[in-house]
């Protein structure tokens, strides 16, 4: 994204184009990965399912690292598929590199796919166990190098010669990776967090289906779980190297591990994190549908297929019921149509071939119709801020994430305020005489003022306003050196932990400088 902005300039297209390309790449790679073991039909269905998943439609057109993370993890999955086909260090090490780059993208979240990647190779690769373990060791080494070089560089550079490591309290990238962006997400013990407790929702086994995350990912999730369970049962006596079971272990392991972690974690979690589940859900839907279709003469198999269609229709109906008057005709159509198609699917063993193919087409339409419509509605809504959410305009405006504005839930810190022309003019006047035209608590606040006024703005306290950067002494020195012109007042959220530097700076400014209000924004002139 940085390269895109440098080449094409700062513009919404240059910012969002890399996310869209990452989404296209993820769909293509998922299609290619599933196709290799299950055929073109399964690959196309998996790719289509990913493309119409609402959270994917959201994040593949939003300024956020999740699109790149999904691309890298799907690339890792593709490399594992190739490694199982042709055992050796090459493809497996490429998988490690992809996950390592995923770590650089979003830190320890990338590691949630590792159990599935390691398990499928250890179980299904057609070589001896010693070679399998050795190959996995090589892949782990590649991961460490690909993901660790930047950490090593940052740790080796003296703190005074590099920017402060935001999200840490000790200016340490290891603290950030292992704490705030690592184990702290699981335990809830995140130094510097401003949400805490109920702010991140209630952990539990139904979290992926609840009001906040359900509309993001749950549309095809029941069908994916049915496909996983049914597929593993069908392949329970298959040879160790059976590729059908290997595919189920790969994508099913991805889904189960990531889903369990997201469901039970006590720390910071946002609904759009569910995009990390979308490739696994889509792959299992594609695999399950094709495997069931190929064995549609078996009553038990078509029973699972019919159950998958029915449960998808019911889940879609439940999710659509949350949207009030949005497309009121869609809910009964999906529910009634899905149940009818499910009933017909039970008869597949005795239906004429042509009629059976018609049932199959209807099944695809009725299962993908609701998430596709919801994705279109999501794409029609502009999203900004830090917490985007899916759905039509009326729905996203009412959710805690704040779909259009994105700043709901935690006040100003997670929004990106756009200054009025008068405020922007005040900040820009004489800005060339200062290193920073203004300072404000929180990086999202700073970004909004900087983009709106086109002047540099200092983010006090980092992302949450809880980093000790700058400290009060450092800020006082900047003011004394006439490097900051204005201080913009705002709401300070009570932090569960972390530095009080932002509070101290705000209190010092209020006690020592006179304020002026411009279009509702309180400004302190630090040059006087």
Coordinates of C-alpha atoms in Angstrom, one line a residue:
X1 CA 0.0 0.0 0.0
X2 CA 2.8 2.4 0.8
X3 CA 4.4 1.6 -2.6
X4 CA 1.0 2.2 -4.3
X5 CA 0.7 5.6 -2.6
X6 CA 4.2 6.6 -3.6
X7 CA 3.6 5.7 -7.2
X8 CA 0.1 7.0 -7.7
X9 CA -0.1 9.6 -4.9
X10 CA -2.4 9.8 -1.9
X11 CA -5.9 8.9 -3.1
X12 CA -8.6 6.5 -2.1
X13 CA -7.9 4.4 -5.2
X14 CA -4.2 4.1 -4.5
X15 CA -4.9 3.1 -0.9
X16 CA -7.7 0.6 -1.6
X17 CA -6.4 -0.9 -4.8
X18 CA -3.8 -3.1 -3.0
X19 CA -6.5 -4.5 -0.8
X20 CA -8.7 -5.3 -3.8
X21 CA -5.8 -7.0 -5.5
X22 CA -5.0 -9.0 -2.4
X23 CA -8.7 -10.1 -2.3
X24 CA -8.6 -11.2 -5.9
X25 CA -5.3 -13.0 -5.3
X26 CA -6.7 -14.8 -2.3
X27 CA -9.8 -16.0 -4.3
X28 CA -7.6 -17.2 -7.2
X29 CA -5.2 -19.0 -4.9
X30 CA -8.0 -20.7 -2.9
X31 CA -9.6 -21.8 -6.2
X32 CA -6.3 -23.2 -7.4
X33 CA -5.5 -24.9 -4.1
X34 CA -8.9 -26.7 -3.9
X35 CA -8.9 -27.5 -7.6
X36 CA -5.7 -29.5 -7.4
X37 CA -7.2 -32.2 -5.2
X38 CA -10.9 -31.9 -5.8
X39 CA -11.4 -30.7 -9.4
X40 CA -12.4 -27.5 -11.1
X41 CA -15.9 -27.5 -9.8
X42 CA -14.8 -27.6 -6.2
X43 CA -12.2 -24.9 -6.8
X44 CA -14.7 -22.6 -8.5
X45 CA -17.3 -23.1 -5.8
X46 CA -14.7 -22.4 -3.0
X47 CA -13.6 -19.2 -4.8
X48 CA -17.2 -18.1 -5.3
X49 CA -18.0 -18.8 -1.6
X50 CA -15.0 -16.7 -0.5
X51 CA -15.9 -13.9 -2.8
X52 CA -19.5 -13.6 -1.6
X53 CA -18.7 -13.9 2.1
X54 CA -19.7 -10.5 3.5
X55 CA -16.6 -10.0 5.7
X56 CA -14.4 -10.7 2.7
X57 CA -16.3 -8.2 0.6
X58 CA -15.8 -5.7 3.4
X59 CA -12.1 -6.2 4.1
X60 CA -11.0 -6.6 0.5
X61 CA -12.0 -3.0 -0.1
X62 CA -10.9 -1.4 3.2
X63 CA -7.7 0.2 4.4
X64 CA -6.5 -2.6 6.8
X65 CA -3.8 -5.3 6.8
X66 CA -6.4 -8.2 7.0
X67 CA -6.7 -8.5 3.2
X68 CA -2.9 -9.0 2.9
X69 CA -3.0 -11.5 5.8
X70 CA -5.7 -13.6 4.1
X71 CA -3.7 -13.6 0.9
X72 CA -0.5 -14.7 2.6
X73 CA -2.3 -17.4 4.6
X74 CA -4.1 -18.8 1.5
X75 CA -0.7 -18.7 -0.3
X76 CA 0.7 -20.7 2.6
X77 CA -2.2 -23.2 2.3
X78 CA -1.6 -23.5 -1.5
X79 CA 2.1 -24.2 -0.8
X80 CA 1.2 -26.9 1.7
X81 CA -1.0 -28.6 -0.9
X82 CA 1.9 -28.6 -3.4
X83 CA 4.2 -29.9 -0.7
X84 CA 2.0 -32.9 0.1
X85 CA 1.9 -33.7 -3.6
X86 CA 5.6 -33.4 -4.0
X87 CA 7.3 -33.8 -0.6
X88 CA 10.5 -31.8 0.0
X89 CA 11.9 -28.7 1.5
X90 CA 10.9 -26.4 -1.4
X91 CA 7.1 -25.9 -1.2
X92 CA 7.0 -26.4 2.5
X93 CA 9.6 -23.7 3.1
X94 CA 7.6 -21.4 0.8
X95 CA 4.6 -22.1 3.1
X96 CA 6.8 -21.1 6.1
X97 CA 7.8 -17.9 4.3
X98 CA 4.2 -17.0 3.6
X99 CA 3.2 -17.4 7.2
X100 CA 6.4 -15.5 8.3
X101 CA 5.3 -12.6 6.1
X102 CA 1.8 -13.0 7.6
X103 CA 3.5 -12.5 11.0
X104 CA 5.0 -9.2 9.7
X105 CA 1.5 -8.3 8.5
X106 CA -0.5 -9.0 11.7
X107 CA 1.8 -10.7 14.1
X108 CA 0.8 -13.8 16.0
X109 CA -2.7 -14.1 14.4
X110 CA -0.8 -15.6 11.4
X111 CA 0.3 -18.6 13.5
X112 CA -3.2 -19.9 14.0
X113 CA -3.0 -21.8 10.7
X114 CA 0.3 -23.6 11.7
X115 CA -1.3 -26.6 13.5
X116 CA -3.3 -27.4 10.4
X117 CA -0.4 -26.9 8.1
X118 CA 1.9 -29.1 10.2
X119 CA -0.7 -31.8 10.8
X120 CA -1.7 -32.3 7.2
X121 CA 1.9 -32.7 6.1
X122 CA 2.8 -34.9 9.0
X123 CA -0.2 -37.1 8.3
X124 CA -0.5 -37.2 4.5
X125 CA 2.9 -36.5 2.9
X126 CA 3.9 -39.7 1.0
X127 CA 7.4 -40.0 2.6
X128 CA 8.8 -41.5 5.8
X129 CA 8.1 -39.9 9.1
X130 CA 11.7 -38.9 9.6
X131 CA 11.7 -36.9 6.3
X132 CA 8.4 -35.4 7.1
X133 CA 9.7 -34.1 10.4
X134 CA 12.9 -32.8 8.8
X135 CA 10.9 -31.0 6.1
X136 CA 8.7 -29.4 8.8
X137 CA 11.8 -28.3 10.6
X138 CA 13.0 -26.6 7.5
X139 CA 9.7 -24.9 7.0
X140 CA 9.8 -23.6 10.6
X141 CA 13.3 -22.2 10.0
X142 CA 12.0 -20.4 6.9
X143 CA 9.2 -19.0 8.9
X144 CA 11.6 -17.7 11.6
X145 CA 13.8 -16.0 9.1
X146 CA 10.9 -14.5 7.1
X147 CA 9.1 -13.2 10.1
X148 CA 12.0 -12.6 12.4
X149 CA 14.4 -10.5 10.4
X150 CA 12.5 -7.3 10.9
X151 CA 12.1 -8.0 14.7
X152 CA 15.9 -8.5 14.9
X153 CA 16.6 -5.3 13.0
X154 CA 14.3 -3.3 15.2
X155 CA 15.7 -4.8 18.4
X156 CA 19.3 -4.1 17.3
X157 CA 18.8 -0.5 16.3
X158 CA 19.1 1.8 19.4
X159 CA 15.9 3.3 20.6
X160 CA 17.0 6.8 20.0
X161 CA 17.7 6.1 16.3
X162 CA 14.2 4.8 15.4
X163 CA 10.6 5.5 16.0
X164 CA 8.9 4.4 19.2
X165 CA 7.3 1.0 19.0
X166 CA 3.6 1.8 19.3
X167 CA 1.5 -0.6 21.3
X168 CA 4.3 -1.3 23.8
X169 CA 5.1 0.3 27.1
X170 CA 8.8 -0.4 26.9
X171 CA 9.6 0.6 23.3
X172 CA 10.0 -3.1 22.5
X173 CA 8.8 -4.9 19.4
X174 CA 9.0 -8.2 21.3
X175 CA 6.6 -6.9 23.9
X176 CA 4.2 -5.8 21.1
X177 CA 4.4 -9.1 19.3
X178 CA 4.1 -11.4 22.3
X179 CA 2.0 -9.2 24.5
X180 CA -0.4 -6.7 23.1
X181 CA -0.6 -8.4 19.7
X182 CA 0.1 -11.9 21.1
X183 CA -0.9 -13.7 24.2
X184 CA -2.6 -10.7 25.6
X185 CA -5.3 -11.2 23.0
X186 CA -6.0 -14.6 24.5
X187 CA -5.9 -13.7 28.2
X188 CA -7.2 -10.2 28.1
X189 CA -4.1 -9.0 29.9
X190 CA -3.1 -6.3 27.4
X191 CA -1.2 -3.4 28.8
X192 CA -2.4 -0.2 27.3
X193 CA -5.9 -1.5 26.2
X194 CA -8.8 1.0 26.5
X195 CA -11.6 -1.4 25.9
X196 CA -11.5 -4.3 28.3
X197 CA -14.2 -6.5 29.7
X198 CA -17.5 -6.3 27.8
X199 CA -16.0 -3.9 25.3
X200 CA -14.8 -6.9 23.2
X201 CA -17.9 -9.0 23.6
X202 CA -18.6 -12.1 25.6
X203 CA -16.4 -15.1 24.9
X204 CA -18.2 -18.3 24.2
X205 CA -19.0 -21.0 21.7
X206 CA -21.7 -19.0 20.0
X207 CA -19.6 -15.9 19.5
X208 CA -19.2 -16.5 15.7
X209 CA -23.0 -16.6 15.4
X210 CA -23.9 -13.7 17.6
X211 CA -25.1 -10.2 16.7
X212 CA -21.7 -8.8 15.9
X213 CA -19.8 -11.6 14.2
X214 CA -22.6 -13.7 12.8
X215 CA -23.4 -11.4 9.9
X216 CA -19.7 -11.3 9.0
X217 CA -19.0 -15.1 8.7
X218 CA -21.8 -17.4 9.8
X219 CA -23.7 -17.6 6.5
X220 CA -21.9 -20.8 5.4
X221 CA -20.3 -21.8 8.6
X222 CA -22.8 -24.5 9.6
X223 CA -22.5 -26.1 6.2
X224 CA -18.7 -26.0 6.4
X225 CA -18.8 -27.8 9.8
X226 CA -21.1 -30.4 8.4
X227 CA -18.9 -30.9 5.4
X228 CA -15.9 -31.3 7.7
X229 CA -17.6 -33.8 10.1
X230 CA -19.2 -35.8 7.3
X231 CA -16.0 -35.9 5.2
X232 CA -13.8 -37.1 8.0
X233 CA -16.4 -39.8 8.7
X234 CA -16.4 -40.9 5.1
X235 CA -12.6 -41.0 5.0
X236 CA -12.0 -42.6 8.4
X237 CA -10.7 -45.8 6.8
X238 CA -8.8 -44.2 3.9
X239 CA -5.1 -44.7 3.5
X240 CA -2.8 -42.3 5.3
X241 CA -2.0 -40.3 2.2
X242 CA -5.6 -40.0 1.0
X243 CA -6.0 -36.5 -0.4
X244 CA -9.6 -36.0 0.4
X245 CA -8.9 -36.4 4.1
X246 CA -5.8 -34.3 3.7
X247 CA -7.8 -31.5 2.3
X248 CA -10.3 -31.8 5.1
X249 CA -7.5 -31.7 7.7
X250 CA -5.9 -28.7 6.1
X251 CA -9.0 -26.4 5.8
X252 CA -10.8 -28.0 8.7
X253 CA -7.9 -27.6 11.0
X254 CA -7.6 -23.9 9.9
X255 CA -11.3 -23.4 10.6
X256 CA -11.4 -25.2 14.0
X257 CA -8.2 -23.7 15.5
X258 CA -9.0 -20.2 14.4
X259 CA -12.6 -20.5 15.3
X260 CA -12.0 -21.8 18.8
X261 CA -9.4 -19.1 19.5
X262 CA -11.7 -16.3 18.2
X263 CA -14.6 -17.8 20.2
X264 CA -12.7 -18.1 23.5
X265 CA -10.2 -15.2 23.5
X266 CA -10.7 -12.7 26.3
X267 CA -8.7 -9.8 24.8
X268 CA -9.2 -7.4 22.0
X269 CA -11.2 -8.8 19.1
X270 CA -13.2 -7.0 16.4
X271 CA -15.9 -8.5 14.2
X272 CA -13.9 -8.1 11.0
X273 CA -11.2 -10.5 12.3
X274 CA -13.6 -13.2 11.1
X275 CA -12.2 -12.7 7.6
X276 CA -9.4 -15.1 8.6
X277 CA -12.0 -17.8 8.8
X278 CA -13.5 -17.1 5.3
X279 CA -11.0 -19.1 3.2
X280 CA -11.4 -22.2 5.3
X281 CA -15.2 -22.0 5.4
X282 CA -15.3 -21.5 1.6
X283 CA -12.9 -24.4 0.9
X284 CA -14.9 -26.8 3.1
X285 CA -18.1 -25.7 1.3
X286 CA -16.6 -26.4 -2.1
X287 CA -15.0 -29.7 -1.0
X288 CA -18.1 -30.9 0.8
X289 CA -20.5 -30.1 -2.1
X290 CA -18.4 -31.8 -4.7
X291 CA -17.6 -34.9 -2.6
X292 CA -21.3 -35.2 -1.8
X293 CA -22.3 -34.7 -5.4
X294 CA -20.0 -37.4 -6.6
X295 CA -21.5 -39.8 -4.1
X296 CA -25.1 -38.7 -4.5
X297 CA -26.3 -42.3 -4.9
X298 CA -25.5 -43.0 -1.3
X299 CA -28.4 -42.2 1.0
X300 CA -26.3 -41.2 4.0
X301 CA -24.2 -38.8 1.9
X302 CA -27.2 -37.1 0.3
X303 CA -28.7 -36.9 3.8
X304 CA -25.7 -34.8 4.9
X305 CA -25.9 -32.8 1.7
X306 CA -29.6 -32.0 2.3
X307 CA -28.9 -31.1 5.9
X308 CA -26.2 -28.7 4.8
X309 CA -28.6 -27.0 2.4
X310 CA -31.3 -26.8 5.1
X311 CA -29.1 -25.5 7.9
X312 CA -27.7 -22.9 5.5
X313 CA -31.2 -21.7 4.7
X314 CA -32.2 -21.6 8.3
X315 CA -29.0 -19.7 9.3
X316 CA -29.5 -17.2 6.5
X317 CA -33.0 -16.7 7.6
X318 CA -31.9 -16.0 11.2
X319 CA -29.3 -13.6 10.1
X320 CA -31.6 -11.7 7.7
X321 CA -34.2 -11.4 10.5
X322 CA -31.7 -9.1 12.2
X323 CA -31.9 -6.6 9.4
X324 CA -35.5 -5.4 9.8
X325 CA -37.0 -4.2 6.6
X326 CA -34.0 -4.6 4.3
X327 CA -35.0 -6.7 1.3
X328 CA -38.0 -8.2 3.1
X329 CA -38.7 -10.7 0.3
X330 CA -35.2 -12.3 0.5
X331 CA -35.7 -14.0 3.9
X332 CA -38.8 -16.1 3.0
X333 CA -37.4 -16.9 -0.4
X334 CA -34.1 -18.2 1.0
X335 CA -35.8 -20.2 3.8
X336 CA -38.6 -21.7 1.7
X337 CA -36.4 -22.3 -1.3
X338 CA -33.7 -23.8 0.8
X339 CA -36.0 -26.2 2.6
X340 CA -37.6 -27.3 -0.7
X341 CA -34.2 -27.9 -2.4
X342 CA -33.1 -29.8 0.7
X343 CA -36.1 -32.1 0.5
X344 CA -35.4 -32.7 -3.2
X345 CA -31.8 -33.4 -2.5
X346 CA -32.8 -36.3 -0.3
X347 CA -34.3 -37.9 -3.5
X348 CA -31.1 -37.5 -5.6
X349 CA -30.4 -41.3 -5.6
X350 CA -33.6 -41.9 -7.5
X351 CA -34.0 -38.7 -9.5
X352 CA -33.3 -38.7 -13.3
X353 CA -29.8 -37.3 -14.0
X354 CA -31.1 -34.1 -15.7
X355 CA -33.5 -33.3 -12.8
X356 CA -30.7 -34.0 -10.3
X357 CA -28.5 -31.5 -12.0
X358 CA -31.2 -28.9 -11.8
X359 CA -31.5 -29.6 -8.1
X360 CA -27.7 -29.1 -7.8
X361 CA -27.9 -25.7 -9.5
X362 CA -30.8 -24.6 -7.3
X363 CA -28.9 -25.7 -4.3
X364 CA -25.9 -23.5 -5.3
X365 CA -28.2 -20.5 -5.9
X366 CA -30.2 -20.8 -2.7
X367 CA -27.1 -21.2 -0.5
X368 CA -25.1 -18.4 -2.0
X369 CA -28.0 -15.9 -2.6
X370 CA -28.3 -14.4 0.8
X371 CA -24.5 -13.9 1.5
X372 CA -24.1 -12.5 -2.0
X373 CA -26.9 -10.0 -1.5
X374 CA -25.5 -9.0 1.8
X375 CA -22.0 -8.6 0.3
X376 CA -23.5 -6.3 -2.4
X377 CA -25.1 -4.2 0.3
X378 CA -21.8 -4.1 2.2
X379 CA -19.9 -2.9 -0.9
X380 CA -22.5 -0.2 -1.4
X381 CA -21.8 1.4 2.0
X382 CA -18.7 3.7 2.4
X383 CA -16.5 2.6 5.3
X384 CA -14.0 4.6 7.3
X385 CA -12.5 4.6 10.8
X386 CA -11.1 1.7 12.6
X387 CA -14.0 -0.6 13.1
X388 CA -15.9 -1.4 9.8
X389 CA -18.8 -3.8 9.8
X390 CA -20.8 -5.5 7.1
X391 CA -24.4 -5.0 5.9
X392 CA -26.7 -2.4 4.5
X393 CA -26.4 1.2 5.7
X394 CA -29.1 1.1 8.4
X395 CA -27.6 -2.0 9.9
X396 CA -24.0 -0.9 10.0
X397 CA -24.9 2.5 11.5
X398 CA -26.5 0.7 14.5
X399 CA -23.7 -1.8 15.2
X400 CA -21.0 -1.2 17.8
X401 CA -18.4 -1.1 15.1
X402 CA -20.0 1.7 13.3
X403 CA -20.0 0.6 9.6
X404 CA -20.0 3.9 7.7
X405 CA -18.2 6.1 10.3
X406 CA -16.4 3.2 11.9
X407 CA -15.8 5.2 15.1
X408 CA -18.6 3.9 17.3
X409 CA -17.9 2.0 20.4
X410 CA -14.9 3.8 21.9
X411 CA -15.4 7.5 21.3
X412 CA -12.9 9.6 19.4
X413 CA -9.9 7.4 19.6
X414 CA -11.1 4.9 17.0
X415 CA -12.6 7.5 14.7
X416 CA -10.8 9.7 12.1
X417 CA -12.4 13.1 12.5
X418 CA -12.5 15.3 9.4
X419 CA -11.9 18.9 10.4
X420 CA -14.1 21.7 9.0
X421 CA -12.6 24.2 6.6
X422 CA -12.3 26.7 9.4
X423 CA -10.4 24.3 11.7
X424 CA -8.2 23.2 8.9
X425 CA -7.4 26.8 8.0
X426 CA -6.4 27.5 11.6
X427 CA -4.1 24.5 11.8
X428 CA -2.5 25.3 8.4
X429 CA -1.8 28.9 9.1
X430 CA 1.9 29.2 9.8
X431 CA 2.3 25.4 9.9
X432 CA 5.6 25.6 7.9
X433 CA 7.3 27.2 11.0
X434 CA 6.7 24.1 13.1
X435 CA 7.6 20.4 13.0
X436 CA 4.1 19.6 13.9
X437 CA 1.2 21.9 13.3
X438 CA -0.8 20.3 16.1
X439 CA -0.8 17.5 18.6
X440 CA -3.7 15.3 19.6
X441 CA -4.2 12.2 21.6
X442 CA -4.5 9.0 19.5
X443 CA -3.2 8.1 16.1
X444 CA -6.6 7.9 14.4
X445 CA -7.4 11.4 15.6
X446 CA -4.1 12.6 14.3
X447 CA -4.7 10.9 11.0
X448 CA -8.0 12.6 10.5
X449 CA -6.7 16.1 11.2
X450 CA -3.5 15.5 9.2
X451 CA -5.4 14.3 6.1
X452 CA -8.1 17.0 6.4
X453 CA -5.7 20.0 7.0
X454 CA -2.8 18.6 5.0
X455 CA -0.4 19.4 7.8
X456 CA 1.7 17.2 10.1
X457 CA 0.0 16.2 13.4
X458 CA 1.7 14.6 16.3
X459 CA -0.1 11.5 17.7
X460 CA 0.2 11.7 21.5
X461 CA 0.1 8.2 23.2
X462 CA 0.1 6.2 20.0
X463 CA -3.0 4.2 18.8
X464 CA -4.9 4.0 22.1
X465 CA -3.4 7.1 23.7
X466 CA -1.7 4.9 26.3
X467 CA 1.9 4.7 25.0
X468 CA 4.5 6.7 27.0
X469 CA 5.4 8.5 23.7
X470 CA 6.0 11.3 24.2
X471 CA 6.3 11.6 27.9
X472 CA 5.3 14.9 29.6
X473 CA 9.0 16.0 29.8
X474 CA 9.5 15.2 26.1
X475 CA 6.4 17.1 25.1
X476 CA 7.3 20.1 27.2
X477 CA 10.7 20.1 25.5
X478 CA 9.0 20.0 22.1
X479 CA 6.8 23.0 23.1
X480 CA 9.8 24.9 24.4
X481 CA 11.6 24.4 21.2
X482 CA 8.6 25.7 19.3
X483 CA 8.1 22.5 17.4
X484 CA 4.4 22.1 18.1
X485 CA 1.9 24.9 17.4
X486 CA -1.6 23.7 18.6
X487 CA -2.9 21.1 21.0
X488 CA -6.3 19.7 20.1
X489 CA -8.4 18.7 23.1
X490 CA -10.4 15.5 23.0
X491 CA -12.0 12.8 25.1
X492 CA -9.5 10.7 27.0
X493 CA -10.7 7.2 27.6
X494 CA -9.9 5.5 30.9
X495 CA -7.2 2.9 30.3
X496 CA -7.1 -0.5 32.0
X497 CA -3.4 -0.2 32.1
X498 CA -0.5 1.6 30.4
X499 CA 1.1 5.0 30.6
X500 CA -0.7 8.1 32.0
X501 CA 1.5 10.4 29.8
X502 CA -1.4 11.5 27.6
X503 CA -3.4 12.5 30.7
X504 CA -0.5 14.4 32.1
X505 CA 0.2 16.2 28.9
X506 CA -3.5 17.2 28.5
X507 CA -3.7 18.4 32.1
X508 CA -0.4 20.4 31.7
X509 CA -1.7 22.1 28.5
X510 CA -5.1 22.9 30.1
X511 CA -3.4 24.4 33.2
X512 CA -0.9 26.5 31.3
X513 CA -2.4 27.7 28.0
X514 CA -5.6 29.4 27.0
X515 CA -8.1 27.7 24.8
X516 CA -10.1 28.8 21.8
X517 CA -13.0 27.0 20.2
X518 CA -13.3 26.7 16.5
X519 CA -16.4 25.0 15.1
X520 CA -16.8 23.0 18.3
X521 CA -13.1 21.9 18.4
X522 CA -11.1 23.2 21.4
X523 CA -7.6 24.3 20.5
X524 CA -4.7 25.4 22.7
X525 CA -2.1 27.7 21.1
X526 CA 1.3 26.4 22.5
X527 CA 3.2 29.3 20.9
X528 CA 2.0 31.8 23.4

